[in-house]
Short mmCIF file of C-alpha atoms and ligand atoms in Angstrom, two decimals:
data_model
loop_
_atom_site.label_atom_id
_atom_site.label_comp_id
_atom_site.label_asym_id
_atom_site.label_seq_id
_atom_site.Cartn_x
_atom_site.Cartn_y
_atom_site.Cartn_z
CA MET A 6 10.03 -16.04 -7.18
CA ILE A 7 10.67 -15.55 -3.52
CA ASN A 8 13.77 -17.08 -2.01
CA PHE A 9 12.57 -18.25 1.39
CA LYS A 10 15.90 -19.84 2.28
CA SER A 11 17.69 -16.59 1.72
CA PHE A 12 15.23 -14.75 3.97
CA LYS A 13 15.84 -17.28 6.74
CA TYR A 14 19.58 -16.84 6.33
CA ILE A 15 19.29 -13.05 6.57
CA VAL A 16 17.17 -13.31 9.72
CA ASP A 17 19.44 -15.86 11.37
CA SER A 18 22.70 -14.13 10.61
CA ASN A 19 21.77 -10.61 11.76
CA LYS A 20 20.74 -8.87 14.94
CA LYS A 21 19.69 -5.25 14.29
CA PHE A 22 16.73 -4.66 11.97
CA VAL A 23 15.03 -1.46 10.83
CA ILE A 24 11.73 -1.77 9.01
CA THR A 25 10.15 1.07 7.04
CA THR A 26 7.19 1.55 4.75
CA HIS A 27 5.83 4.12 2.30
CA ILE A 28 4.42 7.62 2.75
CA ASN A 29 0.76 7.69 3.87
CA PRO A 30 0.84 4.04 4.91
CA ASP A 31 -2.23 1.88 4.39
CA GLY A 32 -3.34 -1.30 6.15
CA ASP A 33 -1.05 -3.53 4.13
CA ALA A 34 1.97 -1.32 4.75
CA LEU A 35 1.44 -1.11 8.51
CA GLY A 36 0.14 -4.64 9.02
CA SER A 37 3.10 -6.13 7.14
CA GLN A 38 5.58 -3.92 8.94
CA LEU A 39 4.19 -4.77 12.38
CA ALA A 40 3.85 -8.50 11.66
CA LEU A 41 7.52 -8.58 10.65
CA ALA A 42 8.46 -6.69 13.80
CA TYR A 43 6.49 -9.02 16.10
CA PHE A 44 8.08 -11.99 14.35
CA LEU A 45 11.62 -10.63 14.70
CA LYS A 46 10.99 -9.70 18.32
CA ARG A 47 9.95 -13.27 19.06
CA LEU A 48 13.40 -14.24 17.80
CA GLU A 49 14.88 -11.69 20.19
CA LYS A 50 16.14 -9.44 17.46
CA ASN A 51 16.66 -5.75 17.94
CA VAL A 52 13.91 -4.11 15.82
CA HIS A 53 13.11 -0.49 15.01
CA LEU A 54 10.13 0.68 12.96
CA ILE A 55 10.60 4.08 11.38
CA ASN A 56 8.26 5.73 8.87
CA HIS A 57 8.10 9.05 7.09
CA SER A 58 4.39 9.47 7.89
CA PRO A 59 2.54 9.15 11.18
CA THR A 60 0.27 6.12 11.62
CA PRO A 61 -3.38 6.95 10.81
CA GLY A 62 -5.61 6.70 13.90
CA ASN A 63 -7.65 3.74 12.65
CA TYR A 64 -4.52 1.55 12.45
CA GLN A 65 -3.12 2.51 15.84
CA PHE A 66 -4.72 -0.54 17.50
CA LEU A 67 -2.30 -2.81 15.60
CA ASP A 68 0.63 -1.06 17.27
CA GLU A 69 -0.35 -1.26 20.95
CA ASP A 70 3.26 -0.96 22.10
CA ASP A 71 3.90 2.16 19.99
CA LEU A 72 6.73 0.50 18.11
CA ILE A 73 6.39 2.77 15.08
CA HIS A 74 8.29 6.03 15.20
CA GLN A 75 7.92 8.89 12.81
CA TYR A 76 11.26 9.67 11.18
CA ASP A 77 13.41 12.30 12.80
CA LYS A 78 17.12 13.11 12.24
CA LYS A 79 17.76 11.77 15.73
CA LEU A 80 17.00 8.30 14.40
CA ASP A 81 19.72 8.45 11.76
CA ASP A 82 22.17 6.51 13.95
CA VAL A 83 19.71 3.65 14.33
CA ILE A 84 19.29 3.47 10.56
CA LEU A 85 22.99 3.85 9.78
CA ASN A 86 24.01 1.21 12.34
CA ALA A 87 21.38 -1.40 11.44
CA ASP A 88 22.47 -4.77 10.07
CA VAL A 89 19.41 -5.03 7.84
CA LEU A 90 17.01 -2.44 6.44
CA ILE A 91 13.65 -3.84 5.36
CA ALA A 92 11.54 -1.86 2.90
CA VAL A 93 8.01 -3.21 2.94
CA ASP A 94 5.07 -2.56 0.58
CA PHE A 95 6.91 -0.20 -1.77
CA ASN A 96 9.55 -0.70 -4.42
CA GLU A 97 11.14 2.64 -5.12
CA ILE A 98 13.06 4.77 -2.75
CA THR A 99 11.23 8.06 -3.40
CA ARG A 100 8.24 6.60 -1.53
CA ILE A 101 10.00 7.14 1.81
CA LYS A 102 10.44 10.90 1.28
CA SER A 103 12.36 12.37 4.21
CA MET A 104 14.19 9.06 4.76
CA VAL A 105 15.63 8.71 1.25
CA GLU A 106 19.02 10.15 2.14
CA VAL A 107 19.70 8.15 5.27
CA PHE A 108 18.34 4.98 3.68
CA SER A 109 20.74 5.36 0.75
CA LYS A 110 23.65 6.21 3.01
CA SER A 111 23.22 3.26 5.35
CA LYS A 112 25.63 0.38 4.80
CA ALA A 113 23.08 -2.12 6.14
CA TYR A 114 22.02 -5.05 3.98
CA LYS A 115 18.83 -3.80 2.31
CA ILE A 116 15.89 -5.93 1.36
CA CYS A 117 12.51 -5.18 -0.19
CA ILE A 118 9.33 -7.16 0.49
CA ASP A 119 6.62 -6.07 -1.91
CA HIS A 120 3.98 -6.92 -4.51
CA HIS A 121 3.95 -3.87 -6.81
CA THR A 122 5.06 -3.88 -10.44
CA ASN A 123 8.34 -2.43 -11.76
CA PRO A 124 10.66 -2.48 -8.77
CA LYS A 125 13.51 0.02 -8.89
CA ASN A 126 17.02 -1.00 -8.04
CA PHE A 127 17.40 0.38 -4.49
CA VAL A 128 18.10 -2.66 -2.32
CA ASP A 129 20.46 -5.65 -2.21
CA GLU A 130 17.78 -8.29 -2.42
CA PHE A 131 14.11 -8.49 -3.38
CA PHE A 132 11.40 -10.66 -1.88
CA CYS A 133 8.81 -9.49 -4.36
CA ASP A 134 6.11 -11.04 -6.47
CA THR A 135 3.20 -9.26 -8.15
CA GLU A 136 1.08 -12.43 -7.95
CA TYR A 137 0.47 -11.76 -4.28
CA SER A 138 -2.62 -9.81 -3.24
CA ALA A 139 -0.80 -7.99 -0.47
CA SER A 140 2.66 -7.59 0.99
CA GLY A 141 1.04 -9.16 4.05
CA GLU A 142 0.55 -12.35 2.08
CA ILE A 143 4.29 -12.47 1.31
CA VAL A 144 5.16 -11.70 4.93
CA TYR A 145 2.86 -14.54 6.00
CA GLU A 146 4.69 -16.99 3.71
CA LEU A 147 8.09 -15.74 4.90
CA ILE A 148 7.20 -16.22 8.56
CA LYS A 149 5.40 -19.52 8.00
CA ARG A 150 8.33 -21.04 6.18
CA TYR A 151 10.70 -19.78 8.85
CA ASP A 152 8.66 -21.35 11.65
CA ARG A 153 4.87 -21.47 11.50
CA ASN A 154 4.65 -21.81 15.30
CA LEU A 155 5.81 -18.23 15.63
CA ILE A 156 2.53 -16.87 14.23
CA ASP A 157 0.62 -15.72 17.28
CA LYS A 158 -2.55 -13.65 17.59
CA ARG A 159 -0.73 -10.33 17.31
CA ILE A 160 0.99 -11.35 14.10
CA ALA A 161 -2.26 -12.85 12.82
CA ASP A 162 -4.19 -9.62 13.49
CA ALA A 163 -1.58 -7.52 11.71
CA LEU A 164 -1.51 -9.84 8.69
CA TYR A 165 -5.28 -10.07 8.59
CA ALA A 166 -5.50 -6.26 8.50
CA ALA A 167 -2.87 -6.18 5.74
CA ILE A 168 -4.60 -8.71 3.52
CA MET A 169 -8.15 -7.54 4.19
CA THR A 170 -7.37 -3.95 3.26
CA ASP A 171 -5.32 -4.72 0.14
CA THR A 172 -7.90 -7.15 -1.24
CA GLY A 173 -10.74 -4.67 -0.68
CA SER A 174 -12.15 -7.03 1.94
CA PHE A 175 -11.49 -10.10 -0.18
CA ARG A 176 -13.04 -9.03 -3.44
CA PHE A 177 -10.21 -7.70 -5.65
CA GLU A 178 -8.74 -9.65 -8.55
CA ARG A 179 -5.94 -11.44 -6.73
CA THR A 180 -8.14 -12.80 -3.95
CA SER A 181 -7.07 -16.38 -4.56
CA PRO A 182 -7.84 -19.69 -2.85
CA ARG A 183 -4.45 -19.26 -1.21
CA VAL A 184 -5.57 -15.95 0.30
CA HIS A 185 -8.58 -17.63 1.88
CA ARG A 186 -6.46 -20.51 3.17
CA ILE A 187 -4.11 -18.03 4.80
CA ILE A 188 -7.04 -16.16 6.30
CA ALA A 189 -8.41 -19.45 7.69
CA GLU A 190 -5.11 -20.01 9.45
CA LEU A 191 -5.09 -16.48 10.82
CA LEU A 192 -8.60 -16.97 12.21
CA GLU A 193 -7.41 -20.15 13.89
CA LYS A 194 -4.87 -18.01 15.73
CA GLY A 195 -7.74 -16.02 17.22
CA THR A 196 -8.15 -13.08 14.83
CA ASN A 197 -11.65 -11.63 14.97
CA PRO A 198 -12.74 -10.37 11.50
CA THR A 199 -15.66 -8.28 12.76
CA GLU A 200 -13.52 -6.49 15.29
CA ILE A 201 -10.73 -5.71 12.82
CA PHE A 202 -13.09 -4.54 10.10
CA ASN A 203 -14.90 -2.25 12.55
CA LYS A 204 -11.69 -0.79 13.90
CA ILE A 205 -10.34 -0.03 10.43
CA TYR A 206 -13.45 1.01 8.52
CA ASN A 207 -16.19 1.94 10.96
CA GLU A 208 -14.47 4.65 12.90
CA LEU A 209 -14.90 7.44 10.40
CA SER A 210 -15.10 11.05 11.47
CA ILE A 211 -18.04 13.26 10.50
CA ALA A 212 -15.52 15.36 8.55
CA LYS A 213 -14.56 12.40 6.37
CA LEU A 214 -18.14 11.36 5.77
CA LYS A 215 -19.12 14.92 4.80
CA LEU A 216 -16.21 15.19 2.41
CA LEU A 217 -17.09 11.84 0.89
CA GLY A 218 -20.69 13.02 0.46
CA ASN A 219 -19.53 16.19 -1.23
CA GLY A 220 -17.20 14.26 -3.53
CA ILE A 221 -19.79 11.68 -4.47
CA SER A 222 -22.56 14.19 -5.12
CA ASN A 223 -20.25 15.84 -7.64
CA ILE A 224 -19.14 12.62 -9.33
CA ARG A 225 -18.74 12.93 -13.10
CA THR A 226 -18.47 10.51 -15.96
CA ALA A 227 -16.73 10.51 -19.33
CA PHE A 228 -16.63 8.29 -22.40
CA GLU A 229 -20.25 7.04 -22.23
CA GLY A 230 -20.05 6.51 -18.51
CA LYS A 231 -17.13 4.11 -18.83
CA ILE A 232 -14.93 6.45 -16.84
CA ALA A 233 -16.27 7.76 -13.51
CA TYR A 234 -14.30 10.30 -11.53
CA VAL A 235 -14.41 12.26 -8.33
CA ILE A 236 -12.55 15.50 -7.69
CA ILE A 237 -11.45 16.61 -4.24
CA THR A 238 -10.07 20.14 -4.02
CA ARG A 239 -8.31 21.97 -1.19
CA GLU A 240 -11.45 24.02 -0.76
CA MET A 241 -13.64 20.96 -0.27
CA LEU A 242 -11.14 19.66 2.27
CA LYS A 243 -11.30 22.92 4.18
CA GLU A 244 -15.08 23.17 4.02
CA SER A 245 -15.58 19.78 5.62
CA GLU A 246 -12.67 20.25 8.04
CA ALA A 247 -11.21 16.96 6.83
CA ASN A 248 -7.53 16.13 6.34
CA GLU A 249 -5.63 14.47 3.52
CA GLU A 250 -5.78 10.95 4.98
CA ASP A 251 -9.56 11.21 5.05
CA VAL A 252 -9.60 10.91 1.25
CA ASP A 253 -8.25 7.34 1.43
CA GLY A 254 -10.56 4.89 -0.30
CA PHE A 255 -12.78 7.47 -2.01
CA VAL A 256 -11.77 6.25 -5.46
CA ASN A 257 -13.41 2.88 -4.90
CA PHE A 258 -16.86 4.45 -5.02
CA CYS A 259 -16.36 5.36 -8.69
CA LEU A 260 -16.55 1.71 -9.69
CA SER A 261 -19.87 1.17 -7.96
CA ILE A 262 -21.50 2.74 -11.05
CA LYS A 263 -22.64 -0.03 -13.36
CA SER A 264 -21.22 1.43 -16.58
CA ALA A 265 -17.88 2.44 -15.05
CA GLN A 266 -14.84 0.48 -16.10
CA ILE A 267 -12.30 2.94 -14.83
CA GLY A 268 -12.60 5.00 -11.67
CA ILE A 269 -10.36 7.98 -10.99
CA LEU A 270 -9.94 10.18 -7.97
CA PHE A 271 -8.31 13.55 -8.64
CA PHE A 272 -7.03 14.88 -5.38
CA GLU A 273 -5.47 18.29 -4.96
CA LEU A 274 -2.71 17.90 -2.37
CA LYS A 275 -0.85 20.59 -0.53
CA ASP A 276 1.97 19.77 -2.87
CA GLY A 277 0.79 18.67 -6.33
CA ILE A 278 -2.06 16.51 -7.58
CA LYS A 279 -2.65 12.87 -6.84
CA ALA A 280 -4.61 10.67 -9.21
CA SER A 281 -5.80 7.31 -7.88
CA LEU A 282 -6.96 4.84 -10.50
CA ARG A 283 -9.13 1.75 -10.23
CA SER A 284 -10.55 -0.60 -12.84
CA LYS A 285 -12.83 -3.55 -13.26
CA ASP A 286 -11.81 -6.75 -15.06
CA THR A 287 -8.55 -6.80 -16.95
CA PHE A 288 -8.07 -3.17 -17.94
CA ALA A 289 -4.61 -2.42 -16.55
CA VAL A 290 -4.65 0.98 -14.85
CA SER A 291 -0.99 0.36 -14.01
CA GLN A 292 -0.18 0.76 -17.73
CA LEU A 293 -2.12 4.00 -17.85
CA ALA A 294 -0.38 5.26 -14.71
CA GLU A 295 3.06 4.40 -16.06
CA LYS A 296 2.51 6.77 -18.98
CA PHE A 297 2.57 9.60 -16.45
CA GLY A 298 5.37 8.29 -14.27
CA GLY A 299 3.07 6.48 -11.86
CA GLY A 300 2.55 2.79 -11.23
CA GLY A 301 0.71 0.11 -9.31
CA HIS A 302 -1.32 -2.98 -10.10
CA ILE A 303 -3.71 -4.04 -12.85
CA ASN A 304 -6.77 -2.85 -10.94
CA ALA A 305 -5.27 -0.20 -8.67
CA ALA A 306 -2.63 2.38 -9.48
CA GLY A 307 -1.61 5.93 -8.70
CA ILE A 308 0.15 8.96 -10.18
CA ARG A 309 1.61 12.09 -8.62
CA PHE A 310 1.82 15.34 -10.58
CA TYR A 311 3.97 18.10 -9.16
CA ASP A 312 4.03 20.71 -11.87
CA LYS A 313 0.50 20.77 -13.24
CA LYS A 314 -2.79 22.41 -12.33
CA LEU A 315 -5.80 20.30 -11.41
CA ASP A 316 -7.77 21.12 -14.59
CA GLU A 317 -4.80 20.23 -16.75
CA VAL A 318 -4.28 16.90 -14.99
CA ILE A 319 -7.96 16.02 -15.40
CA THR A 320 -7.88 16.82 -19.12
CA ILE A 321 -4.74 14.90 -20.02
CA LEU A 322 -5.51 11.88 -17.89
CA LEU A 323 -9.10 11.52 -19.14
CA GLU A 324 -7.88 11.87 -22.71
CA GLN A 325 -5.31 9.13 -22.27
CA ALA A 326 -7.74 6.90 -20.34
CA GLU A 327 -10.21 7.15 -23.21
CA LYS A 328 -7.52 6.28 -25.77
CA ASP A 329 -6.41 3.30 -23.72
CA LEU A 330 -10.00 2.12 -23.27
CA ILE A 331 -10.54 2.24 -27.04
CA GLU A 332 -7.42 0.14 -27.48
CA PHE A 333 -8.59 -2.22 -24.75
CA GLU A 334 -11.94 -2.70 -26.47
CA LYS A 335 -10.26 -3.32 -29.82
CA ARG A 336 -7.54 -5.70 -28.67
CA GLY A 337 -9.10 -7.11 -25.52
CA THR A 338 -6.14 -5.77 -23.54
CA ASN A 339 -4.25 -2.55 -23.00
CA VAL A 340 -1.10 -4.33 -21.90
CA LYS A 341 1.87 -3.86 -24.17
CA VAL A 342 3.29 -7.06 -25.64
MN1 MN B 14 0.20 -3.44 -0.59
#
């Protein structure tokens, strides 16, 4: 349950806000962060946006005033002297990497606005609910209940981007009637869906498209085609002259195979291996991810491995996925009771 009154109190009784989001931010992370910033600025608050990662080029249009700064030690004073630190779209401190130390050290009142499962205890107050499709949906409710007249086109665009990207363009599980009602209100504020979709998704580089082609042409399946997976290695990255952000979204193609119930992307990072998991229906990839120290949602989750080789990760994860699928087929769920 989200305590809207408490949020209003925090906003009204403080002046200096710092908002941050997770490593490799996606549309929901950035859209939610910027919408909050535009809202607080309309209330004449002092707002700083500081992230570990740079903003990917296709989301830059949401931040026309260049409000987002990449973290640097020079910004420590801003973070240490803030009244309120807002963590948006993540729920454990390790997700902010280089900022962990200063975030922990700051005496500011810390709040978390998020929709992922299993929040860790790293803030003073949570505005979290896993029922929401996107952090942007929560941010919308927070702003609306504060004062709906504050939602202008800029805020609407940022929230639209947040919700569109986290619902897979309004098709994932938690795309509820409420989501569409919110979207209707955002469109009434002047948001143009075609324009935002094109800016986010139709500005791919040739490098990304080539890498995607390479990944897809080597797609593999396991367990009678019920698991489909794509592997992206450092070498493939180099060959296509793509960068790590280019791999965003590749995992979703795995589920376009009819027989596939689980889709996995194995991605060899500079530092470790990342596995992105997706599923159809009610198979909870979050449960699978948690077995390896990862997490996420029912239909979308992720795991990071730091001390294993790619082949090893593929073997152990596929083995566990198969076991969990067998259990899912037997019991109709893979969620622990
Ligand atoms: Mn999100």
